[in-house]
GROMACS .gro file of C-alpha atoms in nm:
model
  298
    1MET     CA    1   6.542  -6.695 -10.455
    2PRO     CA    2   6.420  -7.024 -10.497
    3ALA     CA    3   6.618  -7.172 -10.247
    4ARG     CA    4   6.548  -6.932  -9.994
    5ARG     CA    5   6.231  -7.062 -10.021
    6PHE     CA    6   6.275  -7.446  -9.993
    7THR     CA    7   6.493  -7.357  -9.688
    8ALA     CA    8   6.228  -7.169  -9.510
    9THR     CA    9   5.973  -7.377  -9.616
   10ALA     CA   10   6.203  -7.681  -9.513
   11ALA     CA   11   6.278  -7.539  -9.172
   12ALA     CA   12   5.903  -7.411  -9.153
   13THR     CA   13   5.782  -7.807  -9.147
   14VAL     CA   14   5.989  -7.993  -8.937
   15LEU     CA   15   5.931  -7.740  -8.651
   16ALA     CA   16   5.562  -7.695  -8.662
   17ALA     CA   17   5.574  -8.145  -8.711
   18GLY     CA   18   5.806  -8.223  -8.407
   19PRO     CA   19   5.514  -8.068  -8.187
   20MET     CA   20   5.258  -8.246  -8.327
   21VAL     CA   21   5.461  -8.592  -8.260
   22LEU     CA   22   5.530  -8.520  -7.930
   23ALA     CA   23   5.174  -8.428  -7.861
   24GLY     CA   24   5.031  -8.782  -8.059
   25ALA     CA   25   5.334  -8.976  -7.839
   26GLY     CA   26   5.302  -8.840  -7.530
   27SER     CA   27   4.917  -8.836  -7.478
   28ALA     CA   28   4.732  -9.119  -7.214
   29HIS     CA   29   4.445  -9.158  -7.033
   30ALA     CA   30   4.493  -9.242  -6.650
   31THR     CA   31   4.274  -9.520  -6.481
   32SER     CA   32   4.195  -9.578  -6.160
   33ASP     CA   33   4.016  -9.910  -5.963
   34HIS     CA   34   3.872  -9.842  -5.632
   35GLY     CA   35   3.739 -10.215  -5.550
   36ARG     CA   36   3.408 -10.356  -5.618
   37ALA     CA   37   3.146 -10.513  -5.290
   38SER     CA   38   2.822 -10.665  -5.324
   39ALA     CA   39   2.569 -10.814  -5.042
   40VAL     CA   40   2.239 -10.942  -5.039
   41VAL     CA   41   2.047 -11.043  -4.735
   42LEU     CA   42   1.879 -11.381  -4.878
   43ARG     CA   43   1.857 -11.508  -5.225
   44THR     CA   44   1.690 -11.863  -5.299
   45GLY     CA   45   1.767 -12.071  -5.626
   46LEU     CA   46   1.454 -12.372  -5.566
   47ASP     CA   47   1.230 -12.570  -5.798
   48VAL     CA   48   0.856 -12.608  -5.655
   49SER     CA   49   0.739 -12.913  -5.825
   50LEU     CA   50   0.328 -12.948  -5.842
   51LEU     CA   51   0.168 -13.259  -5.717
   52ASN     CA   52   0.141 -13.374  -6.046
   53LYS     CA   53   0.491 -13.363  -6.129
   54THR     CA   54   0.460 -13.257  -6.484
   55VAL     CA   55   0.502 -12.862  -6.379
   56ASN     CA   56   0.843 -12.762  -6.200
   57VAL     CA   57   0.802 -12.362  -6.089
   58PRO     CA   58   1.174 -12.171  -6.062
   59LEU     CA   59   1.188 -11.989  -5.726
   60ALA     CA   60   1.467 -11.739  -5.762
   61VAL     CA   61   1.391 -11.419  -5.540
   62SER     CA   62   1.638 -11.227  -5.322
   63LEU     CA   63   1.652 -10.940  -5.084
   64ASN     CA   64   1.822 -10.588  -4.995
   65GLU     CA   65   2.148 -10.725  -5.305
   66VAL     CA   66   2.287 -10.450  -5.355
   67ARG     CA   67   2.644 -10.348  -5.519
   68ALA     CA   68   2.881 -10.069  -5.424
   69PRO     CA   69   2.806  -9.797  -5.352
   70GLN     CA   70   2.449  -9.872  -5.198
   71SER     CA   71   2.287  -9.975  -4.919
   72ALA     CA   72   1.915 -10.106  -4.850
   73GLU     CA   73   1.697 -10.265  -4.572
   74ARG     CA   74   1.342 -10.437  -4.592
   75THR     CA   75   1.254 -10.600  -4.345
   76ALA     CA   76   0.996 -10.853  -4.571
   77LEU     CA   77   0.991 -11.065  -4.888
   78THR     CA   78   0.681 -11.195  -5.015
   79ALA     CA   79   0.705 -11.429  -5.361
   80ARG     CA   80   0.377 -11.523  -5.651
   81LEU     CA   81   0.366 -11.862  -5.811
   82ASP     CA   82   0.193 -11.964  -6.067
   83GLY     CA   83   0.006 -12.294  -5.942
   84VAL     CA   84   0.055 -12.231  -5.606
   85ASP     CA   85  -0.173 -12.129  -5.377
   86GLY     CA   86  -0.407 -12.067  -5.605
   87GLY     CA   87  -0.192 -11.794  -5.750
   88GLN     CA   88  -0.171 -11.595  -5.405
   89PRO     CA   89   0.140 -11.425  -5.278
   90PHE     CA   90   0.268 -11.544  -4.991
   91SER     CA   91   0.541 -11.488  -4.695
   92VAL     CA   92   0.934 -11.570  -4.815
   93LEU     CA   93   1.111 -11.402  -4.535
   94ARG     CA   94   1.001 -11.201  -4.235
   95ALA     CA   95   1.236 -11.028  -3.988
   96ASP     CA   96   1.293 -10.716  -3.775
   97VAL     CA   97   1.612 -10.653  -3.898
   98ALA     CA   98   1.687 -10.702  -4.243
   99SER     CA   99   1.961 -10.493  -4.391
  100ALA     CA  100   2.242 -10.529  -4.630
  101LYS     CA  101   2.557 -10.246  -4.699
  102ALA     CA  102   2.804 -10.189  -4.925
  103THR     CA  103   3.084  -9.946  -5.003
  104VAL     CA  104   3.397  -9.830  -5.206
  105SER     CA  105   3.645  -9.608  -5.215
  106ALA     CA  106   4.055  -9.485  -5.320
  107SER     CA  107   4.136  -9.700  -4.945
  108GLY     CA  108   3.932  -9.970  -4.986
  109ALA     CA  109   3.599 -10.156  -5.043
  110GLU     CA  110   3.393 -10.312  -4.766
  111ALA     CA  111   3.003 -10.511  -4.797
  112SER     CA  112   2.842 -10.636  -4.447
  113THR     CA  113   2.486 -10.762  -4.405
  114ASN     CA  114   2.241 -10.793  -4.066
  115LEU     CA  115   1.962 -10.955  -4.061
  116THR     CA  116   1.759 -11.068  -3.699
  117HIS     CA  117   1.488 -11.246  -3.572
  118ALA     CA  118   1.389 -11.369  -3.915
  119ARG     CA  119   1.165 -11.669  -4.029
  120ILE     CA  120   1.169 -11.846  -4.348
  121HIS     CA  121   0.863 -12.017  -4.597
  122VAL     CA  122   0.915 -12.252  -4.836
  123PRO     CA  123   0.589 -12.307  -5.077
  124GLY     CA  124   0.362 -12.576  -4.890
  125LEU     CA  125   0.478 -12.477  -4.531
  126PRO     CA  126   0.268 -12.214  -4.496
  127LEU     CA  127   0.261 -12.228  -4.122
  128LEU     CA  128   0.570 -12.397  -4.069
  129SER     CA  129   0.947 -12.254  -4.082
  130LEU     CA  130   1.157 -12.383  -4.294
  131ILE     CA  131   1.447 -12.210  -4.064
  132GLU     CA  132   1.429 -11.961  -3.784
  133VAL     CA  133   1.723 -11.745  -3.670
  134GLY     CA  134   1.827 -11.490  -3.375
  135GLN     CA  135   2.081 -11.295  -3.529
  136VAL     CA  136   2.328 -11.360  -3.800
  137THR     CA  137   2.564 -11.104  -3.938
  138SER     CA  138   2.844 -11.136  -4.252
  139LYS     CA  139   3.122 -10.905  -4.323
  140ALA     CA  140   3.364 -10.885  -4.589
  141THR     CA  141   3.653 -10.611  -4.593
  142CYS     CA  142   3.891 -10.568  -4.880
  143GLU     CA  143   4.178 -10.273  -4.748
  144ALA     CA  144   4.459 -10.146  -4.982
  145GLY     CA  145   4.808 -10.259  -4.912
  146ARG     CA  146   4.638 -10.531  -4.631
  147LYS     CA  147   4.511 -10.874  -4.643
  148PRO     CA  148   4.120 -10.959  -4.694
  149ALA     CA  149   3.897 -10.994  -4.427
  150ALA     CA  150   3.585 -11.200  -4.436
  151SER     CA  151   3.342 -11.344  -4.120
  152ALA     CA  152   3.038 -11.421  -4.004
  153THR     CA  153   2.862 -11.461  -3.695
  154LEU     CA  154   2.556 -11.627  -3.549
  155LEU     CA  155   2.357 -11.544  -3.228
  156GLY     CA  156   2.075 -11.664  -3.099
  157GLY     CA  157   1.903 -11.992  -3.111
  158VAL     CA  158   1.828 -12.127  -3.472
  159THR     CA  159   1.518 -12.364  -3.531
  160VAL     CA  160   1.514 -12.593  -3.845
  161LEU     CA  161   1.125 -12.780  -3.961
  162GLY     CA  162   1.049 -12.685  -3.590
  163LYS     CA  163   1.332 -12.828  -3.458
  164LYS     CA  164   1.575 -12.634  -3.238
  165VAL     CA  165   1.920 -12.748  -3.343
  166THR     CA  166   2.312 -12.647  -3.283
  167LEU     CA  167   2.491 -12.503  -3.572
  168THR     CA  168   2.898 -12.599  -3.607
  169VAL     CA  169   3.195 -12.409  -3.811
  170GLY     CA  170   3.339 -12.685  -3.866
  171GLY     CA  171   3.124 -12.863  -4.077
  172PRO     CA  172   2.731 -12.893  -4.233
  173THR     CA  173   2.444 -12.970  -3.989
  174GLU     CA  174   2.157 -13.179  -4.111
  175VAL     CA  175   1.827 -13.182  -3.994
  176LYS     CA  176   1.569 -13.471  -4.080
  177VAL     CA  177   1.165 -13.440  -4.010
  178PRO     CA  178   0.961 -13.731  -4.174
  179GLY     CA  179   0.713 -13.691  -4.409
  180VAL     CA  180   0.821 -13.309  -4.389
  181GLY     CA  181   1.154 -13.278  -4.551
  182GLU     CA  182   1.546 -13.262  -4.504
  183VAL     CA  183   1.783 -12.955  -4.451
  184ARG     CA  184   2.141 -12.889  -4.469
  185ILE     CA  185   2.314 -12.589  -4.326
  186ASP     CA  186   2.649 -12.534  -4.399
  187PHE     CA  187   2.794 -12.265  -4.119
  188SER     CA  188   2.973 -11.951  -4.184
  189LYS     CA  189   3.181 -12.053  -4.501
  190THR     CA  190   3.435 -11.767  -4.669
  191ARG     CA  191   3.682 -11.748  -4.908
  192THR     CA  192   3.988 -11.515  -4.907
  193THR     CA  193   4.241 -11.486  -5.169
  194SER     CA  194   4.503 -11.192  -5.246
  195ARG     CA  195   4.243 -10.905  -5.335
  196THR     CA  196   3.908 -11.060  -5.256
  197ALA     CA  197   3.722 -11.193  -5.006
  198ALA     CA  198   3.325 -11.334  -4.962
  199ALA     CA  199   3.134 -11.511  -4.669
  200SER     CA  200   2.798 -11.617  -4.657
  201ALA     CA  201   2.656 -11.662  -4.309
  202LEU     CA  202   2.426 -11.978  -4.389
  203GLU     CA  203   2.379 -12.150  -4.665
  204LEU     CA  204   2.059 -12.434  -4.679
  205HIS     CA  205   2.032 -12.741  -4.903
  206VAL     CA  206   1.668 -12.810  -4.865
  207SER     CA  207   1.450 -13.061  -4.977
  208VAL     CA  208   1.113 -13.088  -4.918
  209ASN     CA  209   0.777 -13.259  -4.979
  210PRO     CA  210   0.502 -13.114  -4.816
  211LEU     CA  211   0.225 -13.217  -5.060
  212LYS     CA  212   0.033 -12.902  -4.918
  213LEU     CA  213  -0.121 -12.623  -5.141
  214ASN     CA  214  -0.097 -12.842  -5.466
  215VAL     CA  215   0.316 -12.897  -5.368
  216ALA     CA  216   0.506 -13.206  -5.404
  217ASP     CA  217   0.864 -13.089  -5.372
  218VAL     CA  218   1.093 -12.805  -5.328
  219GLU     CA  219   1.431 -12.868  -5.333
  220GLY     CA  220   1.769 -12.641  -5.409
  221THR     CA  221   1.958 -12.381  -5.209
  222LEU     CA  222   1.952 -12.095  -5.000
  223THR     CA  223   2.159 -11.827  -4.889
  224LEU     CA  224   2.154 -11.522  -4.593
  225GLY     CA  225   2.435 -11.294  -4.555
  226SER     CA  226   2.626 -11.316  -4.913
  227VAL     CA  227   2.876 -11.058  -4.868
  228THR     CA  228   3.202 -11.041  -5.130
  229CYS     CA  229   3.461 -10.714  -5.190
  230GLU     CA  230   3.768 -10.690  -5.401
  231SER     CA  231   4.046 -10.446  -5.295
  232PRO     CA  232   4.164 -10.146  -5.483
  233SER     CA  233   4.482 -10.255  -5.786
  234ALA     CA  234   4.730 -10.113  -5.708
  235ALA     CA  235   4.892  -9.812  -5.794
  236PRO     CA  236   5.154  -9.840  -6.059
  237ALA     CA  237   5.514  -9.729  -5.950
  238SER     CA  238   5.636  -9.411  -6.019
  239ALA     CA  239   5.939  -9.376  -6.224
  240PRO     CA  240   6.297  -9.259  -6.003
  241ALA     CA  241   6.286  -8.865  -6.125
  242SER     CA  242   6.640  -8.791  -6.365
  243VAL     CA  243   6.931  -8.690  -6.186
  244PRO     CA  244   7.030  -8.371  -6.419
  245ALA     CA  245   7.392  -8.377  -6.542
  246SER     CA  246   7.540  -8.078  -6.378
  247VAL     CA  247   7.474  -8.294  -6.007
  248SER     CA  248   7.689  -8.606  -6.186
  249ALA     CA  249   8.021  -8.589  -6.070
  250PRO     CA  250   8.290  -8.545  -6.324
  251ASP     CA  251   8.483  -8.884  -6.311
  252ILE     CA  252   8.179  -9.075  -6.318
  253LYS     CA  253   8.168  -9.291  -6.605
  254PRO     CA  254   7.828  -9.418  -6.744
  255GLN     CA  255   7.824  -9.808  -6.724
  256GLY     CA  256   7.717 -10.059  -7.023
  257SER     CA  257   7.751  -9.995  -7.410
  258PRO     CA  258   7.714  -9.583  -7.503
  259ALA     CA  259   7.422  -9.791  -7.688
  260LYS     CA  260   7.265  -9.855  -7.383
  261SER     CA  261   7.293  -9.521  -7.272
  262GLY     CA  262   6.988  -9.278  -7.231
  263LEU     CA  263   6.902  -8.930  -7.332
  264ALA     CA  264   6.917  -8.837  -6.975
  265GLU     CA  265   7.291  -8.893  -6.965
  266THR     CA  266   7.379  -8.639  -7.206
  267GLY     CA  267   7.126  -8.397  -7.082
  268GLY     CA  268   6.891  -8.514  -7.384
  269THR     CA  269   6.521  -8.456  -7.366
  270SER     CA  270   6.237  -8.600  -7.552
  271THR     CA  271   6.216  -8.284  -7.769
  272THR     CA  272   6.600  -8.320  -7.881
  273PRO     CA  273   6.564  -8.589  -8.160
  274PHE     CA  274   6.323  -8.299  -8.324
  275VAL     CA  275   6.586  -7.980  -8.272
  276VAL     CA  276   6.873  -8.221  -8.420
  277GLY     CA  277   6.648  -8.308  -8.716
  278ALA     CA  278   6.582  -7.957  -8.819
  279ALA     CA  279   6.953  -7.797  -8.759
  280VAL     CA  280   7.045  -8.112  -8.965
  281VAL     CA  281   6.793  -7.949  -9.279
  282LEU     CA  282   6.863  -7.589  -9.244
  283LEU     CA  283   7.229  -7.718  -9.257
  284ALA     CA  284   7.161  -7.910  -9.578
  285ALA     CA  285   6.909  -7.693  -9.722
  286GLY     CA  286   7.143  -7.434  -9.647
  287GLY     CA  287   7.439  -7.569  -9.838
  288ALA     CA  288   7.190  -7.629 -10.106
  289ALA     CA  289   7.105  -7.249 -10.145
  290VAL     CA  290   7.555  -7.188 -10.129
  291ALA     CA  291   7.555  -7.443 -10.403
  292LEU     CA  292   7.288  -7.240 -10.653
  293GLY     CA  293   7.481  -6.911 -10.586
  294ARG     CA  294   7.771  -7.019 -10.715
  295ARG     CA  295   7.679  -7.199 -10.994
  296HIS     CA  296   7.438  -6.818 -11.073
  297ARG     CA  297   7.745  -6.647 -11.031
  298SER     CA  298   7.992  -6.889 -11.270
   0.00000   0.00000   0.00000
């Protein structure tokens, strides 16, 4: 009786432990990456110094800044700075159209902006526009399995500090107005990698000294039509299906040493070790039971 109990207990333990171990080893969490995209119509990073030049007030604002999957459309942006124009809000940008859009999906990511008939102002120049543009657009596309692309276009005229200018893609355009300031403009800056793309329609480096509305200097950068995207990560290649043992030709021998041969070559599965283990335990338990029985008889 003790031998029989030992045999039953050992077999139950092995058979119960096998599925539990298999469940723990086979658990996995699948993750997917649909890429990323972002777009912003206008972003400013300006430092405004007051007339006494002891106080610097940052002007960091943005219009229609979105991240996928979103879209936005506003045509005006105002800001308020302490010590400038009595603390009253002033207009930074006004436009007929100012839209930003960013989307992502399993097939790719895309971001775009559109700015039409826009006027941008900085503190101290309430009547003179820093820049006026007819239309600027930017777009970044990152499709799965394809090279990312980025572009920016400019339609219509451009006026900087009251001067009409012609922008070129090859290099920056500098505009200097005595008694007012300087503006350097980079048009259509794009960057691409194997999975990412980015573009900015216009980047302005501003140095203005208007001496109005208690403002002494305005320095910094403005970016129009900034877009970025990142393509979805490549899906891992699926493992080739194992060929059933019955399909293999009888004369074909496995390559390599036996130590490197997989269980698929003998028709085994992931449960084979536990079945073998259970058989070994049962065999050992049976042998022990027979030995005990013989001792009792003797």
